[in-house]
Tab-separated table of C-alpha atoms in Angstrom:
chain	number	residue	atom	x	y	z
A	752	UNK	CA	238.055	-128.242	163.096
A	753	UNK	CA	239.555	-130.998	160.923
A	754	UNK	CA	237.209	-133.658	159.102
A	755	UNK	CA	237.093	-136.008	155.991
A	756	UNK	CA	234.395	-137.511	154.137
A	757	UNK	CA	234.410	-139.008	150.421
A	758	UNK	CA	231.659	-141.017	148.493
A	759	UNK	CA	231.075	-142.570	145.504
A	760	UNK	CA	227.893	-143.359	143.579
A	761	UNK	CA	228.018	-146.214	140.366
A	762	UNK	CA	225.714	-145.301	137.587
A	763	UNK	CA	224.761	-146.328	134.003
A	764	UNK	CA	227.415	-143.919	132.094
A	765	UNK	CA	229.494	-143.349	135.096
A	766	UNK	CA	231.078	-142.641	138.524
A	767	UNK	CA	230.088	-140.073	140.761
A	768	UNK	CA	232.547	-139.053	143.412
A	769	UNK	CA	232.305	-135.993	145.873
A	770	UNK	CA	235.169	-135.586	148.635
A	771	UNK	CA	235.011	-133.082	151.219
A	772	UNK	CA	237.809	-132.342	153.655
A	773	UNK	CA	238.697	-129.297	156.301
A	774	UNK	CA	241.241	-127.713	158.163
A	775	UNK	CA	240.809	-125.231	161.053
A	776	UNK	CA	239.739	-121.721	160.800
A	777	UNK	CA	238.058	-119.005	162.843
A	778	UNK	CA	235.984	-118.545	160.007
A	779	UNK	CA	234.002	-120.476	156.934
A	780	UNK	CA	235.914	-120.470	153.673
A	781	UNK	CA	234.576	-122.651	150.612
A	782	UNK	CA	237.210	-124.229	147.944
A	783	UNK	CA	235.417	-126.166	145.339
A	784	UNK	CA	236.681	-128.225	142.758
A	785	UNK	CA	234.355	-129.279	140.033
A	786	UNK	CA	234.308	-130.808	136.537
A	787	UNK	CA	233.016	-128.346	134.230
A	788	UNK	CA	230.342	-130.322	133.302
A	789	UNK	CA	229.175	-130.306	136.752
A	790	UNK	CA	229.948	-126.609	137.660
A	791	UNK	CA	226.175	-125.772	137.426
A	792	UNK	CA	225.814	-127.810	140.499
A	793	UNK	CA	227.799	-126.126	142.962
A	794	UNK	CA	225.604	-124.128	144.239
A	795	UNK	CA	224.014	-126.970	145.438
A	796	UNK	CA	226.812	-128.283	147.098
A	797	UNK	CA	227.501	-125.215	148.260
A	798	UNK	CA	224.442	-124.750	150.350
A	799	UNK	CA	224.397	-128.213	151.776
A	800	UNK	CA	227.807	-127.717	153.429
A	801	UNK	CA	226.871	-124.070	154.459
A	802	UNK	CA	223.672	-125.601	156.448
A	803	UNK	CA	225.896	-127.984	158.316
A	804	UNK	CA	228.880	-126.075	159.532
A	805	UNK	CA	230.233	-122.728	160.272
A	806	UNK	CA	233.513	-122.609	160.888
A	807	UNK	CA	236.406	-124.697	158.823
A	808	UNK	CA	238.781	-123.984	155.593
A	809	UNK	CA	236.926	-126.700	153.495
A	810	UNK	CA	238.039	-127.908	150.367
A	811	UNK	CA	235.164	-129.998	148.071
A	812	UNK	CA	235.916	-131.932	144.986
A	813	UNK	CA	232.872	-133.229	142.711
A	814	UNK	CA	234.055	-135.589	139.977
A	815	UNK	CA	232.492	-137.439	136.938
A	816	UNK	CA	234.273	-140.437	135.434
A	817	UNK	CA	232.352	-141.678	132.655
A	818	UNK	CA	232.506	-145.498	131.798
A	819	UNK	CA	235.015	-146.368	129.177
A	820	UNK	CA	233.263	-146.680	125.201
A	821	UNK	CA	232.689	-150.500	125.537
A	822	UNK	CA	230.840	-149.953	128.337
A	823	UNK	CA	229.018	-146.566	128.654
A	824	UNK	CA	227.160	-148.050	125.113
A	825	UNK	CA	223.081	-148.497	125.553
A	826	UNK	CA	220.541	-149.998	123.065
A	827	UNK	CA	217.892	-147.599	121.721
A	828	UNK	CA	215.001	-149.246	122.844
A	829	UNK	CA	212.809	-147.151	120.660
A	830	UNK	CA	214.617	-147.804	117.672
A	831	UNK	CA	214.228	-151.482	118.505
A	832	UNK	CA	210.477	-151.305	118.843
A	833	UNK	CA	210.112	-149.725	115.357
A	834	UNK	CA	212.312	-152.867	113.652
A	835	UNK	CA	209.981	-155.151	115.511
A	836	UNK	CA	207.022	-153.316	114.497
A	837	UNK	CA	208.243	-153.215	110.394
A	838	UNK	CA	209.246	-157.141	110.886
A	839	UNK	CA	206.189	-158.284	112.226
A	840	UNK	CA	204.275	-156.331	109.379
A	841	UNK	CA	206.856	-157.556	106.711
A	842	UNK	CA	205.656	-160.979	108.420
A	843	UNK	CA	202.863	-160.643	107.815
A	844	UNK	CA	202.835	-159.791	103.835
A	845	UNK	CA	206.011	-162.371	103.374
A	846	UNK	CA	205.314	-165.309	105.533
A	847	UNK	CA	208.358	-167.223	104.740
A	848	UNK	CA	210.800	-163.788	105.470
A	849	UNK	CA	213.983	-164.757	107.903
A	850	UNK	CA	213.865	-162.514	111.171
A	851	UNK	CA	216.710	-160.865	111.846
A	852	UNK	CA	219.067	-162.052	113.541
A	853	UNK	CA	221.549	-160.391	116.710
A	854	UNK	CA	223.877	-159.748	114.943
A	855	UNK	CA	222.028	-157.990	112.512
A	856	UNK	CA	220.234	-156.137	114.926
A	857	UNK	CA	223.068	-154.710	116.766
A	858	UNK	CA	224.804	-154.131	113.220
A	859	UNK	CA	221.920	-152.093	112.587
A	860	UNK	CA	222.582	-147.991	112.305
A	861	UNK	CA	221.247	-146.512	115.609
A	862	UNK	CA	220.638	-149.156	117.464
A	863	UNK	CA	223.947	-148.509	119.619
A	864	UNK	CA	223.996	-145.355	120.927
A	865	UNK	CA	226.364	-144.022	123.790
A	866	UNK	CA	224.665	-143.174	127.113
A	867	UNK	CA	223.344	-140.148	127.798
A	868	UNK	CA	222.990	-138.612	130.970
A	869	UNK	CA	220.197	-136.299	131.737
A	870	UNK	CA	220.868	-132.917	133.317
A	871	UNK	CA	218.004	-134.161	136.094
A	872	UNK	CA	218.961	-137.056	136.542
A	873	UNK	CA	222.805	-136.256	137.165
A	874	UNK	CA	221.390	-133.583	139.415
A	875	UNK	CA	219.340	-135.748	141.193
A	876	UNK	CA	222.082	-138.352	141.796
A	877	UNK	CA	224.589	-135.716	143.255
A	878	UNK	CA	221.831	-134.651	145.628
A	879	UNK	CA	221.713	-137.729	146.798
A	880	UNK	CA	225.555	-138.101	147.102
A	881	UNK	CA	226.293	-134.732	148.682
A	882	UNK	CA	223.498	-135.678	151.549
A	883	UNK	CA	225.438	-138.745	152.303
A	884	UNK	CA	228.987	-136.909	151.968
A	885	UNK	CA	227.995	-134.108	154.157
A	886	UNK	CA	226.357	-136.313	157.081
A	887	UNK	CA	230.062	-138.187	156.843
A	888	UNK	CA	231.958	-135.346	157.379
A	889	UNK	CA	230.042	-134.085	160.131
A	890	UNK	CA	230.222	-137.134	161.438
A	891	UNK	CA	233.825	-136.840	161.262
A	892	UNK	CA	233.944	-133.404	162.706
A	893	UNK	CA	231.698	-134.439	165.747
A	894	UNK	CA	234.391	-137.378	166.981
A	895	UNK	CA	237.159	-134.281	166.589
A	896	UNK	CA	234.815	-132.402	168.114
A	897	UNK	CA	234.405	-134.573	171.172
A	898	UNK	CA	237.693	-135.140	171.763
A	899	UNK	CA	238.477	-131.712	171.840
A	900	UNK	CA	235.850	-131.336	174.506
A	901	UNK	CA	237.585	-133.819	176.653
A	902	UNK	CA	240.875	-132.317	176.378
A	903	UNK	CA	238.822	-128.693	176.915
A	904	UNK	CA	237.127	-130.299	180.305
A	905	UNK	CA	240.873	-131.216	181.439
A	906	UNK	CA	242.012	-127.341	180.929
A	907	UNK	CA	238.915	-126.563	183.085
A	908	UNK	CA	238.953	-129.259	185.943
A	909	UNK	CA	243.290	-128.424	185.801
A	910	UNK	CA	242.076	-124.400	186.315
A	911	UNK	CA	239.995	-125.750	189.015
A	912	UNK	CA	242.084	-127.064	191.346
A	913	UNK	CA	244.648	-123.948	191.069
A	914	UNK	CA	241.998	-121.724	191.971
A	915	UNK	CA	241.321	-124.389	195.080
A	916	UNK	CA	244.301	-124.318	195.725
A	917	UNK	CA	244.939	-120.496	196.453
A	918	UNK	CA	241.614	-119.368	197.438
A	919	UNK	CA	242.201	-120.200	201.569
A	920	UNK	CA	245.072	-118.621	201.018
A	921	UNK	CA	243.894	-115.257	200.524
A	922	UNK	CA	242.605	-114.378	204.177
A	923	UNK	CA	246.050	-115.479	205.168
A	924	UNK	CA	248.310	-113.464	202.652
A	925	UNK	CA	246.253	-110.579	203.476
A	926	UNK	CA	246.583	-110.562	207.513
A	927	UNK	CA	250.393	-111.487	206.925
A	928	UNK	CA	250.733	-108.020	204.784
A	929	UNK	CA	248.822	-105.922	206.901
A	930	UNK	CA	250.940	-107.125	209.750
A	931	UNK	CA	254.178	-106.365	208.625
A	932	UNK	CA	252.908	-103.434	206.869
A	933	UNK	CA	251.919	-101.894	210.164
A	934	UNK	CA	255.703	-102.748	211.729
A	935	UNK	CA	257.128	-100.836	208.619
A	936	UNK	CA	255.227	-97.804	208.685
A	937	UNK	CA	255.730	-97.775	212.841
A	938	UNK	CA	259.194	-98.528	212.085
A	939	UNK	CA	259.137	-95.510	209.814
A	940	UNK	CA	256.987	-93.039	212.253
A	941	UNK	CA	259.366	-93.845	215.221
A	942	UNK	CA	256.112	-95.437	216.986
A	943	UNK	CA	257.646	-98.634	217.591
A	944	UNK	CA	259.664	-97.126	220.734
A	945	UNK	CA	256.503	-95.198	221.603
A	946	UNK	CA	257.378	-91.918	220.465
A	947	UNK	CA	254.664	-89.915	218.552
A	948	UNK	CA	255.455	-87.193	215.727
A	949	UNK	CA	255.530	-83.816	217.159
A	950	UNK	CA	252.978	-82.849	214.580
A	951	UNK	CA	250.363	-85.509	215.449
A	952	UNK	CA	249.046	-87.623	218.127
A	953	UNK	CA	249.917	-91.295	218.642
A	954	UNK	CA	246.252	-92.045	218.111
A	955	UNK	CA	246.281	-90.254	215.137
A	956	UNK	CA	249.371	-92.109	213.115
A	957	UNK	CA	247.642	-95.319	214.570
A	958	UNK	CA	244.665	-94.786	212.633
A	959	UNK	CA	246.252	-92.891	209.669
A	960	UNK	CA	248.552	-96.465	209.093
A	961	UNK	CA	245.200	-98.261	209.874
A	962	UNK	CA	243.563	-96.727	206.812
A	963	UNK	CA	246.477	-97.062	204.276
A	964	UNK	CA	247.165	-101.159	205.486
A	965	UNK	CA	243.135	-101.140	205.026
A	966	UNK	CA	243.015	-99.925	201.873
A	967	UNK	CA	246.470	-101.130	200.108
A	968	UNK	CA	244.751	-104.696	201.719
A	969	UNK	CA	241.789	-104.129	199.226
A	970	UNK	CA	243.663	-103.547	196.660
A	971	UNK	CA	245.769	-106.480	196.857
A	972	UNK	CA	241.994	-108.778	198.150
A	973	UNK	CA	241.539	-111.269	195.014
A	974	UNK	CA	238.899	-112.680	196.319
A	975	UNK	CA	236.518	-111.671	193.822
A	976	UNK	CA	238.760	-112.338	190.927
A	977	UNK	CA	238.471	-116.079	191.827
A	978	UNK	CA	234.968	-116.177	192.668
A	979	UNK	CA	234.512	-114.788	188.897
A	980	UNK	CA	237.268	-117.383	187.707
A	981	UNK	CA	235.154	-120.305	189.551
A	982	UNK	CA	231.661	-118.739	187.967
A	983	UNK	CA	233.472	-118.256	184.080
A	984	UNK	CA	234.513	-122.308	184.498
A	985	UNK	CA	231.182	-122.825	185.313
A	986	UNK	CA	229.790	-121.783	182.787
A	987	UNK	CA	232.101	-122.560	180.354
A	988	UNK	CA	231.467	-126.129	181.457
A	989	UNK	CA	228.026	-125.731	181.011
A	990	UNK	CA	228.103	-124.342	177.414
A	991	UNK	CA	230.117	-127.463	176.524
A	992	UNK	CA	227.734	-129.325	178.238
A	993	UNK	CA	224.825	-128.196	176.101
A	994	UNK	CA	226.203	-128.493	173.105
A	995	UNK	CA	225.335	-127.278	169.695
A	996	UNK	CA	226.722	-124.110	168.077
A	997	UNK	CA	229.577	-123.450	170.849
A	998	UNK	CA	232.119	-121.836	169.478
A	999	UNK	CA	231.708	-117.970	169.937
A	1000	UNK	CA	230.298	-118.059	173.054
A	1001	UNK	CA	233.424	-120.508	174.240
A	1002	UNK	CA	235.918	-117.586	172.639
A	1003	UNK	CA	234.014	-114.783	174.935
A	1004	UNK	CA	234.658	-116.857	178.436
A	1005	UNK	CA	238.251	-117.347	177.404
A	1006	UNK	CA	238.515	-113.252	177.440
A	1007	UNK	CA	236.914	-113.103	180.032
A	1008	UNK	CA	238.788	-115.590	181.770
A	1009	UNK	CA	242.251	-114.450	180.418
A	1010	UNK	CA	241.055	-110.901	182.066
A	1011	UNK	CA	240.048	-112.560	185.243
A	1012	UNK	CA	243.880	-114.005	185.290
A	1013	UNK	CA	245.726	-111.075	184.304
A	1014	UNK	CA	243.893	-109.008	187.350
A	1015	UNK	CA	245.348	-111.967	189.328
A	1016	UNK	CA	248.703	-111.883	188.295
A	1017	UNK	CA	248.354	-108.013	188.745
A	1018	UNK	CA	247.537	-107.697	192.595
A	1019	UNK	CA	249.356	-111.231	193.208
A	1020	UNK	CA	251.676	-109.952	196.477
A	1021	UNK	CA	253.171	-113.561	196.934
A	1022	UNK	CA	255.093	-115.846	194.425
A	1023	UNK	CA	252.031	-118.332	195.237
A	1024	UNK	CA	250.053	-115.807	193.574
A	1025	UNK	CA	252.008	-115.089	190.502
A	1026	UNK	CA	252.955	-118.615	190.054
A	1027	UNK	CA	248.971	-119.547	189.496
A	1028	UNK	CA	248.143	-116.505	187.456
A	1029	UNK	CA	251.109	-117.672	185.032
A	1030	UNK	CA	249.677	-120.986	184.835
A	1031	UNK	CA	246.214	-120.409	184.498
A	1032	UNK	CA	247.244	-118.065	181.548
A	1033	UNK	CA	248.553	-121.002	180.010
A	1034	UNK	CA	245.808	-123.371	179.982
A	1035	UNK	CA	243.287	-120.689	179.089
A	1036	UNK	CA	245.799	-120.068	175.872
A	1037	UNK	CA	245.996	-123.525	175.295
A	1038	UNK	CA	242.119	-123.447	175.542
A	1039	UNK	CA	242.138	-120.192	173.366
A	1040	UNK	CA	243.406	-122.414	170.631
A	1041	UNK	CA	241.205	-124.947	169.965
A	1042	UNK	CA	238.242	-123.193	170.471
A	1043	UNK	CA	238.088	-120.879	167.926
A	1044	UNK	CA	238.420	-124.088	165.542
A	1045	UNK	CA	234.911	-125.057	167.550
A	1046	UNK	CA	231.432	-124.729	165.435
């Protein structure tokens, strides 16, 4: 799923700045872009975002602006403690010796030195940065993440209510076909003015069309397929219920709920039938979608 996070850290010689941002992907695919003088720390930054997520196209930047020359300058405080060391023992041979002043101090070779920043200490700060960058962007990917889950609960109370909606009408559909199945085949056997084949007895065709209305009634009996479809929302509620890590196991009940609709659509013998299997295909593909952007 999407998310966004950037932070910045102010230092002596510097600004730190670390940016992370995604797009949606089935699977995890790292982008880094690094100073050079920083590249020995992407590993680091590497395994911090690989702890918290799974799934995403994620792009990271990790910048260092150093501090323009008039500021980035520091004094050498050991230098300084020599002079004041030597001037205080001048002092002490030459009691009426000037001290020096400022402005001969800082005019002083060495005493000015740029700012150096420590390979620890750098490392150390960016630690600290990518720990507060990271928790951002999951935080970021959690809201997503929640409002996906409403709009995935919708799909799932919407399937709901078709499968409601058709289920009594299954015992009726099938006694309706079996019915005027019966009248067809009679029809077709020359029963319905009483007359039996030469070839068999009356009682005989009776119970021959008996068994083929029986068993073309089975085949076209959903019942099952939408006592599965009411158990696969269950449980697909239930996994987004629980949280966590939800993704693959949310992309295995949409197969199995696609199947479960596709079997429906299938055996449907009435447009009332049909018409649900078509749209239960379509909010399961519209769930399809946005689950395989789910961690």
């Amino acid at each position: 799923m999407t998310g966004y996070a950037v932070a910045t850290s102010e230092g002596a010689a510097g600004t730190l700045t670390i940016e992370i941002k995604s797009v949606n992907s089935r699977f995890l695919d790292l982008q880094f872009r690094i100073n050079d003088e920083l590249r020995a720390l992407e590993p680091d930054l590497r395994a911090a975002i690989m702890a918290a997520i799974t799934r995403g196209k994620v792009e990271a930047r990790l910048s260092f602006g150093r501090k323009v020359a008039g500021g980035s300058q520091v004094l050498n405080a050991s230098l300084l403690a020599d002079l004041a060391r030597l001037q205080n023992e001048v002092s002490q041979h030459f009691a009426d010796a000037a001290t020096m002043s400022v402005a001969e101090l800082l005019r002083w070779p060495g005493v000015i030195e740029e700012a150096h920043v420590g390979q620890e200490s750098l490392q150390a700060d960016v630690a600290a940065l990518t720990a507060t960058t990271v928790a951002a962007f999951v935080d970021s990917r959690r809201r997503e993440g929640a409002a996906l889950e409403a709009m995935l609960v919708a799909r799932i109370d919407a399937m709901d209510v078709i499968v409601k909606r058709i289920s009594p009408l299954i015992p009726q559909v099938i006694a309706q076909f079996q019915q005027k199945a019966i009248e067809r085949m009679q029809d077709a056997l020359g029963l319905a003015g009483h007359a039996t084949p030469p070839t068999l007895t009356r009682q005989e065709v009776l119970e021959r069309i008996r068994q083929e209305v029986t068993l073309y009634g089975i085949r076209i009996d959903v019942s099952e397929e939408l006592s599965r479809l009411s158990a696969h929302l269950n449980e697909t509620r239930h996994i987004l219920k629980k949280g966590g890590q939800v993704g693959k196991r949310l992309d295995f009940m949409m197969q199995e709920l696609n199947r479960e609709a596709n079997t429906l659509g299938a055996k449907a013998s009435v447009k009332e039938l049909a018409d649900a299997s078509m749209e239960l295909k379509l909010l399961i593909e519209q769930m399809r979608e946005q689950v395989q952007n789910l961690e």
